[in-house]
Amino acid sequence: MTDQILTLKEVAAYLKLAEKTAYKLAAEGKLPGFKVGGSWRFKSADVESWIEEKKRSKP
């Protein structure tokens, strides 16, 4: 994945989540994203870093 900007729908599909779940995680600050004109956007590099962080924090 290159350093591109993903929509909520794209990040949900990438993570194999329901859009509602991805929205909830982003709104709670658990998934790294930002709003542009009221719509969530995600930097692919941030999502990749978040995944790696979650993998390392497994018990």
mmCIF file of N, CA, C and O in Angstrom:
data_model
loop_
_atom_site.group_PDB
_atom_site.id
_atom_site.type_symbol
_atom_site.label_atom_id
_atom_site.label_comp_id
_atom_site.label_asym_id
_atom_site.label_seq_id
_atom_site.Cartn_x
_atom_site.Cartn_y
_atom_site.Cartn_z
ATOM 1 N N MET A 1 0.846 -1.189 0.000
ATOM 2 C CA MET A 1 0.000 0.000 0.000
ATOM 3 C C MET A 1 0.890 1.250 0.000
ATOM 4 O O MET A 1 1.826 1.339 0.765
ATOM 5 N N THR A 2 0.609 2.175 -0.873
ATOM 6 C CA THR A 2 1.400 3.392 -0.928
ATOM 7 C C THR A 2 0.852 4.406 0.060
ATOM 8 O O THR A 2 -0.158 4.184 0.706
ATOM 9 N N ASP A 3 1.535 5.532 0.163
ATOM 10 C CA ASP A 3 1.124 6.567 1.105
ATOM 11 C C ASP A 3 -0.011 7.388 0.501
ATOM 12 O O ASP A 3 0.167 8.509 0.054
ATOM 13 N N GLN A 4 -1.181 6.805 0.494
ATOM 14 C CA GLN A 4 -2.345 7.460 -0.092
ATOM 15 C C GLN A 4 -3.386 7.716 0.979
ATOM 16 O O GLN A 4 -3.279 7.235 2.094
ATOM 17 N N ILE A 5 -4.402 8.456 0.611
ATOM 18 C CA ILE A 5 -5.504 8.772 1.518
ATOM 19 C C ILE A 5 -6.675 7.850 1.186
ATOM 20 O O ILE A 5 -7.062 7.723 0.025
ATOM 21 N N LEU A 6 -7.211 7.218 2.213
ATOM 22 C CA LEU A 6 -8.321 6.284 2.053
ATOM 23 C C LEU A 6 -9.601 6.873 2.633
ATOM 24 O O LEU A 6 -9.559 7.610 3.615
ATOM 25 N N THR A 7 -10.723 6.500 2.047
ATOM 26 C CA THR A 7 -12.023 6.894 2.592
ATOM 27 C C THR A 7 -12.406 5.894 3.683
ATOM 28 O O THR A 7 -11.770 4.839 3.832
ATOM 29 N N LEU A 8 -13.473 6.195 4.399
ATOM 30 C CA LEU A 8 -13.973 5.282 5.426
ATOM 31 C C LEU A 8 -14.331 3.933 4.801
ATOM 32 O O LEU A 8 -13.992 2.871 5.335
ATOM 33 N N LYS A 9 -14.990 3.978 3.655
ATOM 34 C CA LYS A 9 -15.390 2.742 2.966
ATOM 35 C C LYS A 9 -14.167 1.918 2.580
ATOM 36 O O LYS A 9 -14.150 0.691 2.746
ATOM 37 N N GLU A 10 -13.135 2.572 2.071
ATOM 38 C CA GLU A 10 -11.913 1.876 1.660
ATOM 39 C C GLU A 10 -11.175 1.267 2.843
ATOM 40 O O GLU A 10 -10.702 0.129 2.775
ATOM 41 N N VAL A 11 -11.056 2.020 3.937
ATOM 42 C CA VAL A 11 -10.335 1.496 5.105
ATOM 43 C C VAL A 11 -11.127 0.354 5.745
ATOM 44 O O VAL A 11 -10.544 -0.625 6.208
ATOM 45 N N ALA A 12 -12.442 0.453 5.751
ATOM 46 C CA ALA A 12 -13.275 -0.632 6.284
ATOM 47 C C ALA A 12 -13.073 -1.905 5.448
ATOM 48 O O ALA A 12 -12.916 -2.993 6.003
ATOM 49 N N ALA A 13 -13.068 -1.770 4.135
ATOM 50 C CA ALA A 13 -12.856 -2.925 3.260
ATOM 51 C C ALA A 13 -11.458 -3.503 3.461
ATOM 52 O O ALA A 13 -11.280 -4.722 3.532
ATOM 53 N N TYR A 14 -10.455 -2.634 3.581
ATOM 54 C CA TYR A 14 -9.075 -3.071 3.768
ATOM 55 C C TYR A 14 -8.922 -3.859 5.063
ATOM 56 O O TYR A 14 -8.244 -4.888 5.104
ATOM 57 N N LEU A 15 -9.566 -3.382 6.130
ATOM 58 C CA LEU A 15 -9.474 -4.042 7.432
ATOM 59 C C LEU A 15 -10.522 -5.145 7.601
ATOM 60 O O LEU A 15 -10.576 -5.791 8.643
ATOM 61 N N LYS A 16 -11.362 -5.314 6.582
ATOM 62 C CA LYS A 16 -12.444 -6.299 6.618
ATOM 63 C C LYS A 16 -13.358 -6.059 7.819
ATOM 64 O O LYS A 16 -13.677 -6.971 8.587
ATOM 65 N N LEU A 17 -13.788 -4.813 7.951
ATOM 66 C CA LEU A 17 -14.704 -4.379 9.002
ATOM 67 C C LEU A 17 -15.970 -3.824 8.364
ATOM 68 O O LEU A 17 -15.938 -3.375 7.219
ATOM 69 N N ALA A 18 -17.035 -3.810 9.135
ATOM 70 C CA ALA A 18 -18.224 -3.090 8.697
ATOM 71 C C ALA A 18 -17.884 -1.601 8.733
ATOM 72 O O ALA A 18 -17.088 -1.158 9.583
ATOM 73 N N GLU A 19 -18.471 -0.824 7.837
ATOM 74 C CA GLU A 19 -18.216 0.623 7.827
ATOM 75 C C GLU A 19 -18.580 1.250 9.174
ATOM 76 O O GLU A 19 -17.889 2.143 9.649
ATOM 77 N N LYS A 20 -19.657 0.777 9.760
ATOM 78 C CA LYS A 20 -20.098 1.300 11.055
ATOM 79 C C LYS A 20 -19.028 1.075 12.133
ATOM 80 O O LYS A 20 -18.780 1.949 12.962
ATOM 81 N N THR A 21 -18.377 -0.080 12.113
ATOM 82 C CA THR A 21 -17.322 -0.386 13.083
ATOM 83 C C THR A 21 -16.114 0.516 12.862
ATOM 84 O O THR A 21 -15.546 1.044 13.821
ATOM 85 N N ALA A 22 -15.720 0.695 11.605
ATOM 86 C CA ALA A 22 -14.582 1.564 11.291
ATOM 87 C C ALA A 22 -14.889 2.998 11.724
ATOM 88 O O ALA A 22 -14.035 3.682 12.290
ATOM 89 N N TYR A 23 -16.115 3.447 11.482
ATOM 90 C CA TYR A 23 -16.529 4.793 11.886
ATOM 91 C C TYR A 23 -16.441 4.938 13.403
ATOM 92 O O TYR A 23 -15.909 5.928 13.905
ATOM 93 N N LYS A 24 -16.946 3.945 14.118
ATOM 94 C CA LYS A 24 -16.934 3.991 15.582
ATOM 95 C C LYS A 24 -15.498 4.047 16.115
ATOM 96 O O LYS A 24 -15.190 4.842 17.008
ATOM 97 N N LEU A 25 -14.612 3.207 15.563
ATOM 98 C CA LEU A 25 -13.210 3.207 15.990
ATOM 99 C C LEU A 25 -12.540 4.554 15.726
ATOM 100 O O LEU A 25 -11.793 5.063 16.559
ATOM 101 N N ALA A 26 -12.820 5.133 14.572
ATOM 102 C CA ALA A 26 -12.239 6.441 14.231
ATOM 103 C C ALA A 26 -12.788 7.524 15.160
ATOM 104 O O ALA A 26 -12.026 8.351 15.675
ATOM 105 N N ALA A 27 -14.088 7.514 15.380
ATOM 106 C CA ALA A 27 -14.718 8.537 16.226
ATOM 107 C C ALA A 27 -14.210 8.454 17.667
ATOM 108 O O ALA A 27 -14.108 9.479 18.346
ATOM 109 N N GLU A 28 -13.881 7.251 18.125
ATOM 110 C CA GLU A 28 -13.365 7.058 19.482
ATOM 111 C C GLU A 28 -11.859 7.318 19.565
ATOM 112 O O GLU A 28 -11.271 7.225 20.635
ATOM 113 N N GLY A 29 -11.233 7.598 18.431
ATOM 114 C CA GLY A 29 -9.788 7.862 18.413
ATOM 115 C C GLY A 29 -8.945 6.599 18.448
ATOM 116 O O GLY A 29 -7.739 6.668 18.654
ATOM 117 N N LYS A 30 -9.562 5.457 18.228
ATOM 118 C CA LYS A 30 -8.833 4.189 18.264
ATOM 119 C C LYS A 30 -8.222 3.834 16.913
ATOM 120 O O LYS A 30 -7.279 3.055 16.856
ATOM 121 N N LEU A 31 -8.758 4.386 15.854
ATOM 122 C CA LEU A 31 -8.245 4.184 14.502
ATOM 123 C C LEU A 31 -7.768 5.545 14.004
ATOM 124 O O LEU A 31 -8.527 6.514 14.054
ATOM 125 N N PRO A 32 -6.488 5.647 13.575
ATOM 126 C CA PRO A 32 -5.951 6.951 13.193
ATOM 127 C C PRO A 32 -6.578 7.513 11.919
ATOM 128 O O PRO A 32 -6.441 6.933 10.847
ATOM 129 N N GLY A 33 -7.295 8.598 12.062
ATOM 130 C CA GLY A 33 -7.929 9.232 10.915
ATOM 131 C C GLY A 33 -8.166 10.699 11.185
ATOM 132 O O GLY A 33 -7.880 11.197 12.275
ATOM 133 N N PHE A 34 -8.685 11.386 10.199
ATOM 134 C CA PHE A 34 -8.983 12.810 10.334
ATOM 135 C C PHE A 34 -10.191 13.127 9.466
ATOM 136 O O PHE A 34 -10.515 12.375 8.553
ATOM 137 N N LYS A 35 -10.851 14.211 9.802
ATOM 138 C CA LYS A 35 -12.044 14.598 9.053
ATOM 139 C C LYS A 35 -11.717 15.709 8.064
ATOM 140 O O LYS A 35 -10.977 16.631 8.375
ATOM 141 N N VAL A 36 -12.300 15.594 6.887
ATOM 142 C CA VAL A 36 -12.204 16.614 5.854
ATOM 143 C C VAL A 36 -13.637 16.918 5.438
ATOM 144 O O VAL A 36 -14.318 16.038 4.899
ATOM 145 N N GLY A 37 -14.094 18.107 5.753
ATOM 146 C CA GLY A 37 -15.459 18.483 5.394
ATOM 147 C C GLY A 37 -16.509 17.547 5.963
ATOM 148 O O GLY A 37 -17.503 17.269 5.319
ATOM 149 N N GLY A 38 -16.259 17.014 7.140
ATOM 150 C CA GLY A 38 -17.217 16.134 7.788
ATOM 151 C C GLY A 38 -17.090 14.663 7.412
ATOM 152 O O GLY A 38 -17.800 13.824 7.949
ATOM 153 N N SER A 39 -16.181 14.328 6.503
ATOM 154 C CA SER A 39 -15.979 12.935 6.092
ATOM 155 C C SER A 39 -14.636 12.434 6.610
ATOM 156 O O SER A 39 -13.638 13.154 6.553
ATOM 157 N N TRP A 40 -14.618 11.198 7.076
ATOM 158 C CA TRP A 40 -13.379 10.614 7.579
ATOM 159 C C TRP A 40 -12.440 10.258 6.442
ATOM 160 O O TRP A 40 -12.868 9.764 5.398
ATOM 161 N N ARG A 41 -11.153 10.508 6.677
ATOM 162 C CA ARG A 41 -10.091 10.116 5.755
ATOM 163 C C ARG A 41 -8.973 9.490 6.577
ATOM 164 O O ARG A 41 -8.772 9.823 7.745
ATOM 165 N N PHE A 42 -8.235 8.587 5.947
ATOM 166 C CA PHE A 42 -7.189 7.840 6.634
ATOM 167 C C PHE A 42 -5.948 7.781 5.755
ATOM 168 O O PHE A 42 -6.042 7.439 4.574
ATOM 169 N N LYS A 43 -4.818 8.084 6.328
ATOM 170 C CA LYS A 43 -3.549 7.986 5.613
ATOM 171 C C LYS A 43 -3.122 6.522 5.681
ATOM 172 O O LYS A 43 -3.041 5.938 6.765
ATOM 173 N N SER A 44 -2.877 5.914 4.541
ATOM 174 C CA SER A 44 -2.584 4.480 4.509
ATOM 175 C C SER A 44 -1.379 4.124 5.375
ATOM 176 O O SER A 44 -1.389 3.080 6.038
ATOM 177 N N ALA A 45 -0.364 4.975 5.406
ATOM 178 C CA ALA A 45 0.819 4.704 6.232
ATOM 179 C C ALA A 45 0.446 4.671 7.714
ATOM 180 O O ALA A 45 0.970 3.847 8.478
ATOM 181 N N ASP A 46 -0.474 5.546 8.142
ATOM 182 C CA ASP A 46 -0.927 5.554 9.535
ATOM 183 C C ASP A 46 -1.693 4.276 9.862
ATOM 184 O O ASP A 46 -1.550 3.725 10.956
ATOM 185 N N VAL A 47 -2.500 3.815 8.924
ATOM 186 C CA VAL A 47 -3.263 2.580 9.136
ATOM 187 C C VAL A 47 -2.299 1.401 9.246
ATOM 188 O O VAL A 47 -2.453 0.540 10.122
ATOM 189 N N GLU A 48 -1.292 1.360 8.385
ATOM 190 C CA GLU A 48 -0.283 0.285 8.439
ATOM 191 C C GLU A 48 0.453 0.306 9.780
ATOM 192 O O GLU A 48 0.664 -0.748 10.390
ATOM 193 N N SER A 49 0.836 1.491 10.250
ATOM 194 C CA SER A 49 1.515 1.614 11.549
ATOM 195 C C SER A 49 0.613 1.155 12.679
ATOM 196 O O SER A 49 1.061 0.490 13.617
ATOM 197 N N TRP A 50 -0.670 1.501 12.595
ATOM 198 C CA TRP A 50 -1.654 1.100 13.598
ATOM 199 C C TRP A 50 -1.765 -0.425 13.643
ATOM 200 O O TRP A 50 -1.803 -1.023 14.719
ATOM 201 N N ILE A 51 -1.785 -1.059 12.483
ATOM 202 C CA ILE A 51 -1.856 -2.523 12.412
ATOM 203 C C ILE A 51 -0.627 -3.139 13.086
ATOM 204 O O ILE A 51 -0.750 -4.060 13.902
ATOM 205 N N GLU A 52 0.549 -2.629 12.744
ATOM 206 C CA GLU A 52 1.788 -3.157 13.334
ATOM 207 C C GLU A 52 1.804 -2.975 14.849
ATOM 208 O O GLU A 52 2.236 -3.860 15.583
ATOM 209 N N GLU A 53 1.336 -1.836 15.307
ATOM 210 C CA GLU A 53 1.269 -1.561 16.747
ATOM 211 C C GLU A 53 0.341 -2.560 17.431
ATOM 212 O O GLU A 53 0.649 -3.089 18.499
ATOM 213 N N LYS A 54 -0.803 -2.826 16.824
ATOM 214 C CA LYS A 54 -1.761 -3.781 17.382
ATOM 215 C C LYS A 54 -1.176 -5.191 17.409
ATOM 216 O O LYS A 54 -1.412 -5.941 18.348
ATOM 217 N N LYS A 55 -0.415 -5.547 16.392
ATOM 218 C CA LYS A 55 0.213 -6.871 16.354
ATOM 219 C C LYS A 55 1.219 -7.028 17.484
ATOM 220 O O LYS A 55 1.303 -8.088 18.102
ATOM 221 N N ARG A 56 1.969 -5.964 17.767
ATOM 222 C CA ARG A 56 2.984 -6.013 18.829
ATOM 223 C C ARG A 56 2.366 -6.024 20.223
ATOM 224 O O ARG A 56 2.963 -6.540 21.153
ATOM 225 N N SER A 57 1.195 -5.436 20.378
ATOM 226 C CA SER A 57 0.580 -5.319 21.710
ATOM 227 C C SER A 57 -0.247 -6.542 22.092
ATOM 228 O O SER A 57 -0.877 -6.553 23.142
ATOM 229 N N LYS A 58 -0.244 -7.570 21.236
ATOM 230 C CA LYS A 58 -0.986 -8.797 21.550
ATOM 231 C C LYS A 58 -0.357 -9.471 22.766
ATOM 232 O O LYS A 58 0.859 -9.500 22.893
ATOM 233 N N PRO A 59 -1.185 -10.052 23.631
ATOM 234 C CA PRO A 59 -0.639 -10.746 24.801
ATOM 235 C C PRO A 59 0.033 -12.046 24.424
ATOM 236 O O PRO A 59 -0.164 -12.610 23.430
#
